[in-house]
XYZ file of C-alpha atoms in Angstrom:
512
model
C 92.900 137.507 174.266
C 94.736 134.202 174.061
C 91.948 132.921 171.853
C 92.371 135.956 169.540
C 96.153 135.439 169.401
C 95.625 131.774 168.609
C 93.139 132.690 165.838
C 95.603 135.250 164.460
C 98.372 132.594 164.443
C 96.081 130.169 162.604
C 95.188 132.764 159.994
C 98.867 133.613 159.424
C 99.712 129.925 159.124
C 96.818 129.409 156.731
C 97.901 132.405 154.670
C 101.475 131.080 154.483
C 100.182 127.662 153.462
C 97.983 129.235 150.814
C 100.879 131.296 149.487
C 103.076 128.188 149.518
C 100.477 126.206 147.625
C 100.060 128.996 145.092
C 103.829 129.308 144.707
C 104.138 125.526 144.329
C 101.331 125.532 141.795
C 102.960 128.329 139.792
C 106.313 126.560 139.967
C 104.735 123.293 138.785
C 102.947 125.168 135.991
C 106.238 126.779 134.904
C 107.938 123.371 134.907
C 105.105 121.920 132.819
C 105.246 124.851 130.415
C 109.011 124.494 130.085
C 108.610 120.779 129.480
C 105.967 121.484 126.865
C 108.203 124.052 125.163
C 111.298 121.829 125.262
C 111.933 120.309 121.842
C 111.552 116.568 121.430
C 115.104 116.338 120.076
C 118.119 118.674 120.011
C 118.668 117.982 116.317
C 117.535 120.520 113.738
C 115.100 119.448 111.042
C 117.914 119.333 108.475
C 119.992 117.123 110.786
C 117.047 114.814 111.351
C 116.541 114.427 107.602
C 120.211 113.577 107.126
C 120.132 110.980 109.914
C 116.983 109.400 108.454
C 118.548 109.340 104.982
C 121.574 107.452 106.350
C 119.211 104.970 108.008
C 117.162 104.603 104.805
C 120.334 103.829 102.841
C 120.978 100.912 105.205
C 117.318 99.854 104.938
C 117.761 99.456 101.167
C 119.845 96.318 101.721
C 116.961 94.242 103.086
C 114.970 93.970 99.816
C 117.941 94.534 97.522
C 119.867 91.568 98.928
C 116.788 89.360 98.540
C 115.803 90.356 95.004
C 119.188 90.897 93.337
C 119.684 87.129 93.722
C 116.729 86.025 91.578
C 118.242 86.427 88.064
C 121.253 84.333 89.089
C 119.224 81.290 90.181
C 119.629 79.379 86.848
C 123.375 80.124 86.787
C 123.740 79.010 90.411
C 121.859 75.778 89.716
C 124.239 75.061 86.853
C 127.367 76.010 88.823
C 126.435 73.950 91.884
C 125.247 71.013 89.735
C 121.853 70.959 91.380
C 118.241 71.691 90.480
C 116.544 75.085 90.449
C 114.220 73.757 93.163
C 117.246 73.189 95.405
C 118.527 76.713 94.789
C 115.016 78.008 95.523
C 115.365 76.461 98.973
C 117.990 79.126 99.669
C 115.339 81.739 98.827
C 112.943 80.103 101.296
C 115.658 79.949 103.966
C 116.460 83.611 103.329
C 112.811 84.600 103.818
C 112.608 82.620 107.075
C 115.629 84.432 108.512
C 114.370 87.709 107.040
C 111.272 87.341 109.205
C 112.893 85.976 112.374
C 116.201 87.849 112.722
C 114.692 91.346 113.276
C 112.968 89.981 116.377
C 116.435 89.437 117.852
C 118.196 92.535 116.523
C 115.161 94.796 117.066
C 114.830 93.815 120.711
C 118.565 94.184 121.245
C 118.705 97.661 119.704
C 115.874 98.904 121.951
C 118.125 97.923 124.857
C 121.756 98.640 123.935
C 121.494 101.260 121.193
C 120.876 101.881 117.487
C 124.406 102.635 116.327
C 126.216 99.431 117.476
C 123.466 97.176 116.114
C 123.416 99.007 112.775
C 127.177 98.476 112.488
C 126.927 94.838 113.590
C 124.230 94.076 110.992
C 126.186 95.697 108.163
C 129.357 93.875 109.215
C 127.553 90.519 109.172
C 126.100 91.372 105.753
C 129.484 92.395 104.331
C 131.294 89.286 105.615
C 128.533 86.947 104.394
C 128.711 88.549 100.934
C 132.462 87.944 100.829
C 131.812 84.315 101.753
C 129.162 83.956 99.026
C 131.451 85.516 96.433
C 134.146 82.960 97.292
C 131.997 79.907 98.097
C 133.205 76.729 96.341
C 130.629 75.225 93.985
C 131.032 71.855 95.686
C 129.646 73.215 98.975
C 125.894 73.673 98.511
C 125.391 73.542 102.280
C 127.708 76.534 102.674
C 125.640 78.510 100.147
C 122.545 77.873 102.285
C 124.331 78.841 105.506
C 125.775 82.047 104.078
C 122.399 83.080 102.619
C 120.899 82.709 106.093
C 123.706 84.874 107.514
C 123.111 87.397 104.741
C 119.433 87.615 105.689
C 120.317 87.975 109.379
C 122.531 90.948 108.543
C 120.356 92.776 106.032
C 116.769 92.141 107.130
C 116.901 94.095 110.395
C 117.979 97.428 108.939
C 114.375 98.551 108.355
C 113.469 97.867 111.991
C 116.573 99.743 113.158
C 115.686 102.740 110.983
C 112.165 102.785 112.396
C 113.649 102.920 115.883
C 115.743 105.947 114.884
C 112.611 107.734 113.623
C 110.853 107.047 116.923
C 113.861 108.486 118.764
C 114.278 111.795 116.919
C 110.953 112.503 115.175
C 107.806 113.987 116.677
C 104.446 112.555 115.543
C 104.057 115.590 113.265
C 107.306 114.651 111.456
C 107.187 110.863 111.416
C 105.076 110.500 108.284
C 107.630 112.244 106.085
C 110.549 110.508 107.791
C 108.955 107.099 107.405
C 108.258 107.839 103.751
C 111.980 108.393 103.135
C 112.931 105.339 105.231
C 110.680 103.064 103.171
C 111.808 104.485 99.827
C 114.688 102.016 99.589
C 112.717 98.973 100.771
C 109.873 99.760 98.353
C 112.092 100.365 95.307
C 114.544 97.555 96.104
C 112.274 94.714 94.887
C 112.093 96.386 91.475
C 115.722 97.472 91.125
C 117.174 94.248 92.536
C 116.305 91.945 89.604
C 117.588 94.507 87.077
C 120.936 94.980 88.857
C 121.282 91.246 89.443
C 120.431 90.418 85.829
C 122.989 92.852 84.384
C 125.760 91.746 86.771
C 125.106 88.033 86.309
C 124.989 88.414 82.531
C 128.076 90.607 82.126
C 130.360 89.597 85.014
C 129.007 86.302 86.359
C 126.951 85.408 89.413
C 129.809 86.004 91.882
C 129.873 89.690 90.907
C 126.440 90.099 92.537
C 127.889 89.334 95.963
C 130.988 91.482 95.406
C 128.644 94.349 94.503
C 126.684 93.848 97.734
C 129.927 93.578 99.699
C 131.228 96.903 98.383
C 127.890 98.656 98.934
C 127.449 97.352 102.502
C 131.077 98.235 103.374
C 130.549 101.787 102.102
C 127.367 102.119 104.183
C 129.205 100.699 107.228
C 131.919 103.351 106.829
C 129.329 106.128 106.447
C 127.555 105.102 109.656
C 130.800 104.608 111.555
C 131.899 108.128 110.662
C 128.673 110.139 110.965
C 125.721 108.312 112.602
C 125.088 109.428 116.220
C 123.443 107.259 118.848
C 119.746 108.188 119.112
C 118.247 105.707 121.596
C 116.463 107.924 124.117
C 117.198 105.537 126.963
C 120.885 106.253 126.416
C 121.072 109.847 125.174
C 117.686 111.332 126.061
C 116.790 113.987 123.495
C 120.349 113.770 122.141
C 121.870 116.140 124.715
C 123.433 113.378 126.851
C 126.966 112.455 125.752
C 127.248 108.641 125.632
C 130.401 106.587 126.125
C 133.022 106.715 123.332
C 131.724 103.375 122.025
C 128.506 105.115 120.929
C 130.011 108.252 119.431
C 130.581 108.812 115.691
C 134.130 109.408 114.494
C 133.085 112.815 113.139
C 130.364 114.275 115.439
C 128.693 116.786 113.121
C 125.144 116.473 114.523
C 123.938 118.456 117.530
C 127.201 120.349 117.941
C 126.990 122.936 120.711
C 123.721 121.487 122.038
C 125.003 118.597 124.127
C 125.221 118.825 127.918
C 128.256 117.178 129.509
C 126.743 116.959 132.987
C 123.219 116.021 131.908
C 121.575 113.310 134.057
C 121.726 109.915 132.363
C 118.451 108.158 131.574
C 117.617 105.092 133.671
C 119.146 101.755 132.678
C 116.855 100.044 130.168
C 115.148 96.740 130.769
C 114.911 93.971 128.188
C 111.339 93.751 126.883
C 109.987 90.682 125.150
C 108.733 91.828 121.706
C 106.339 88.880 121.508
C 104.104 90.554 124.090
C 103.292 93.207 121.467
C 101.180 90.584 119.709
C 98.823 90.667 122.705
C 97.977 94.347 122.084
C 94.714 94.161 120.154
C 95.184 97.412 118.233
C 98.747 96.453 117.260
C 97.740 92.939 116.180
C 94.906 94.328 114.058
C 97.312 96.620 112.178
C 99.915 93.877 111.762
C 97.460 91.450 110.180
C 95.923 93.984 107.783
C 99.361 95.210 106.717
C 100.536 91.615 106.188
C 97.547 90.737 103.986
C 98.284 93.674 101.667
C 101.991 92.849 101.667
C 101.242 89.240 100.678
C 99.125 90.393 97.728
C 101.868 92.820 96.707
C 104.416 89.997 96.860
C 102.113 87.839 94.725
C 102.064 90.506 92.018
C 105.810 91.156 92.209
C 106.903 87.508 92.107
C 104.634 86.536 89.190
C 105.582 89.406 86.856
C 108.304 87.362 85.137
C 106.297 84.183 84.561
C 102.960 85.762 83.617
C 104.423 88.420 81.301
C 106.638 85.794 79.629
C 103.614 83.599 78.881
C 101.136 86.347 77.942
C 103.579 88.518 75.959
C 106.011 86.059 74.314
C 107.689 88.830 72.272
C 109.412 90.083 75.469
C 113.001 89.005 76.100
C 114.591 88.687 79.562
C 115.779 92.295 79.652
C 112.321 93.552 78.602
C 110.711 91.520 81.369
C 113.164 92.845 83.959
C 112.284 96.396 82.868
C 108.602 95.642 83.572
C 109.499 95.670 87.274
C 110.162 99.403 86.970
C 106.435 100.117 86.623
C 105.486 98.851 90.064
C 108.754 100.205 91.491
C 108.057 103.655 90.053
C 104.571 103.687 91.563
C 106.001 102.703 94.935
C 108.688 105.388 94.753
C 106.070 108.065 94.044
C 103.843 106.683 96.801
C 106.685 106.692 99.305
C 107.393 110.403 98.904
C 103.800 111.637 98.555
C 102.299 109.448 101.279
C 104.803 110.731 103.845
C 103.869 114.316 103.075
C 100.185 113.415 103.162
C 100.536 111.876 106.622
C 102.270 114.989 107.973
C 99.613 117.220 106.390
C 96.788 115.143 107.904
C 98.435 115.353 111.324
C 98.690 119.149 111.089
C 95.110 119.435 109.817
C 93.661 117.524 112.758
C 95.970 119.320 115.208
C 94.802 122.726 113.921
C 91.170 121.668 114.252
C 91.663 120.458 117.822
C 93.589 123.599 118.838
C 90.769 125.784 117.519
C 88.211 123.673 119.377
C 90.248 123.925 122.607
C 90.507 127.714 122.291
C 86.739 128.008 121.842
C 85.921 125.655 124.727
C 84.466 127.792 127.587
C 85.368 125.149 130.200
C 89.004 124.903 128.997
C 89.089 121.153 129.632
C 92.113 120.865 127.323
C 94.590 123.678 126.804
C 95.594 124.326 123.166
C 99.205 123.295 123.822
C 98.005 119.962 125.250
C 96.077 118.693 122.219
C 99.036 116.674 120.873
C 99.457 114.705 124.086
C 98.831 111.000 123.620
C 95.666 110.955 125.713
C 94.131 113.890 123.807
C 95.123 113.322 120.182
C 93.270 110.827 117.905
C 96.419 109.526 116.229
C 94.582 106.630 114.547
C 92.222 109.021 112.770
C 95.144 111.216 111.678
C 97.095 108.323 110.173
C 94.210 106.336 108.665
C 91.966 109.126 107.365
C 92.780 108.449 103.692
C 93.254 104.689 104.003
C 89.694 103.611 103.012
C 90.033 105.479 99.715
C 93.457 103.992 99.007
C 92.203 100.529 99.946
C 89.293 100.831 97.499
C 91.635 101.868 94.659
C 94.040 99.070 95.598
C 91.287 96.428 95.476
C 89.901 97.612 92.129
C 93.401 97.843 90.643
C 94.294 94.335 91.838
C 91.223 92.837 90.167
C 91.718 94.885 86.997
C 95.392 93.912 86.776
C 94.565 90.215 86.816
C 91.919 90.493 84.114
C 94.088 92.701 81.908
C 96.605 89.848 81.875
C 93.908 87.217 81.455
C 92.528 89.015 78.367
C 96.063 89.745 77.080
C 95.322 93.428 76.585
C 97.978 95.831 75.324
C 101.009 95.604 77.594
C 100.594 99.272 78.572
C 97.388 98.420 80.481
C 98.881 96.065 83.120
C 101.964 98.295 83.408
C 99.845 101.381 84.155
C 97.827 99.344 86.654
C 101.117 98.281 88.252
C 102.013 101.944 88.819
C 98.660 102.601 90.524
C 98.944 99.340 92.480
C 102.443 100.228 93.686
C 101.368 103.741 94.710
C 98.326 102.639 96.715
C 99.988 99.704 98.500
C 102.848 102.000 99.545
C 100.480 104.711 100.790
C 98.588 102.181 102.912
C 101.633 100.410 104.326
C 103.419 103.693 105.109
C 100.379 104.919 107.050
C 100.088 101.644 108.952
C 103.791 101.453 109.780
C 103.925 105.095 110.887
C 100.950 104.483 113.183
C 102.709 101.464 114.703
C 105.677 103.691 115.591
C 103.293 106.315 117.029
C 101.706 103.725 119.310
C 105.002 102.615 120.881
C 107.801 105.037 119.893
C 110.177 103.796 122.599
C 109.996 100.305 121.056
C 110.108 101.368 117.434
C 112.556 98.659 116.382
C 110.746 95.888 118.247
C 107.331 96.735 116.822
C 108.767 97.037 113.311
C 110.419 93.648 113.808
C 107.014 92.212 114.724
C 105.559 93.797 111.599
C 108.367 92.276 109.541
C 107.814 88.820 111.057
C 104.085 88.775 110.334
C 104.273 90.182 106.815
C 107.229 87.966 105.820
C 105.308 84.945 107.081
C 102.283 85.918 104.996
C 104.553 86.732 102.046
C 106.357 83.370 102.250
C 103.016 81.566 102.365
C 101.815 83.521 99.337
C 104.984 82.774 97.356
C 104.534 79.056 98.001
C 100.979 78.942 96.590
C 100.561 81.803 94.087
C 101.994 79.921 91.090
C 99.769 76.933 91.844
C 96.685 79.167 91.983
C 97.588 81.056 88.784
C 98.160 77.780 86.922
C 94.880 76.363 88.217
C 92.447 79.242 87.602
C 94.395 81.852 85.612
C 95.601 85.337 86.593
C 92.156 86.952 86.229
C 90.387 84.819 88.821
C 93.539 84.663 90.977
C 93.788 88.417 91.478
C 90.024 88.740 91.763
C 90.288 86.255 94.647
C 93.078 88.295 96.255
C 91.058 91.491 95.787
C 88.107 89.806 97.529
C 90.319 88.847 100.481
C 91.509 92.457 100.797
C 87.906 93.681 100.595
C 86.929 91.310 103.409
C 89.799 92.654 105.541
C 89.128 96.358 104.840
C 86.820 96.844 107.891
C 89.979 96.423 109.973
C 90.787 100.049 109.091
C 87.671 101.314 110.904
C 88.282 98.788 113.684
C 91.721 100.346 114.236
C 90.199 103.838 114.544
C 87.555 102.560 116.976
C 89.610 100.378 119.339
C 92.875 102.363 119.163
C 92.119 105.054 121.789
C 90.679 102.453 124.189
C 93.731 100.210 123.900
C 96.096 103.143 124.400
C 94.161 104.245 127.498
C 94.467 100.741 128.984
C 98.225 100.705 128.379
C 98.609 104.148 130.003
C 96.643 103.013 133.045
C 98.723 99.843 133.321
C 102.004 101.764 133.022
C 100.839 104.303 135.616
C 99.885 101.542 138.020
C 103.267 99.889 137.524
């Protein structure tokens, strides 16, 4: 009897435990489903686009500040009573700080927030422009110092914008957002010389810096008034109200969707961005992107000299207008490549969802296909890259020989449009993938990308004229096309090693 009572008690206990486990399992499933259904950000799609457009306006200053300066170099050499080579040293110094400063600002913004660093960079840029507009012509050293400060203020805006995209955009949206963010940086190298040439010719070289001062001050005011803080370590999905220091003067984004008593995210730790270079998949993308950027910079910086020698009937204004060809191609590529990336993401997602629904073992639920461990993000971002790379390589070689043979000027200009489109499509895909790999460190990884590509670009600028003078533009760009062809297997390498590298990082983070 006692034995029967004891058995009955055990069965009741077991039943309660089973019910508790089932209830706990259902509760955990509901929590997971709610987490899966919860939007990545509280901002609507229209609000996200507006935030990205504000960030892209700031990102325009990085290339614009660098390239608007070029037409004024002869006037500056004359005003400062020095050689053009000495003034060119300020260009070199600018490029050095353009590559290094985002490593500092990008790391800082991943720790203390996007909004304050954006405002700090624009303030430094505005003040340095005022200094350059007023610099005495007897102080060459001050010109160099202020150009370095100008680079420190303007160069980091692209990295900061990339961090904002990682904060508010899902992987399905990032392609389009990154396309808009890079519109300014891609068009800036073409518009800069035209704006600088007109200002220097009509109003003098100091007007260039007053123009930049006014533009950067206007952007500073726009961000101060409207830009919300987006760093997820501070505001989560945007629903956490930060301290007044982080709030815009006119909070128009996310109204009615913030939670006053929401739990604050954990305090961030300062990560060393240099460790990103030890991630094999990241390093592979950085090097390939930098090689293409260096070749692009070679084309862009030699347009003036080569077109002047091959087409002597062109005056300075005509030559400056030739920059619009490559700039137009890049502008088209920026918009279309972003849409293409989003479409490719949706195409692969749809295919994987259908496969998951048809899987009899249900190893992956349809709503789980976009999780990092299940989604082949490298294949989604790089699917069209081999085709674009092939067109880029052929166009690069053809561009050089069209100049070598002095064909009709329409031929190299049309090839510039194609060249600009393909290089933008490739670099947008690569840069979007970099953000996908480490979205919480979007600014740091973009700063690393900027450091590597600016280093390659500076090296290219220092040797491209020597190579063109030695072997001519035809063989020069055939050589550059061959280098790009040799590096093209890195696209397939990225698709192959990417999932393995991501799995190792997940395992390391889980263990930590």
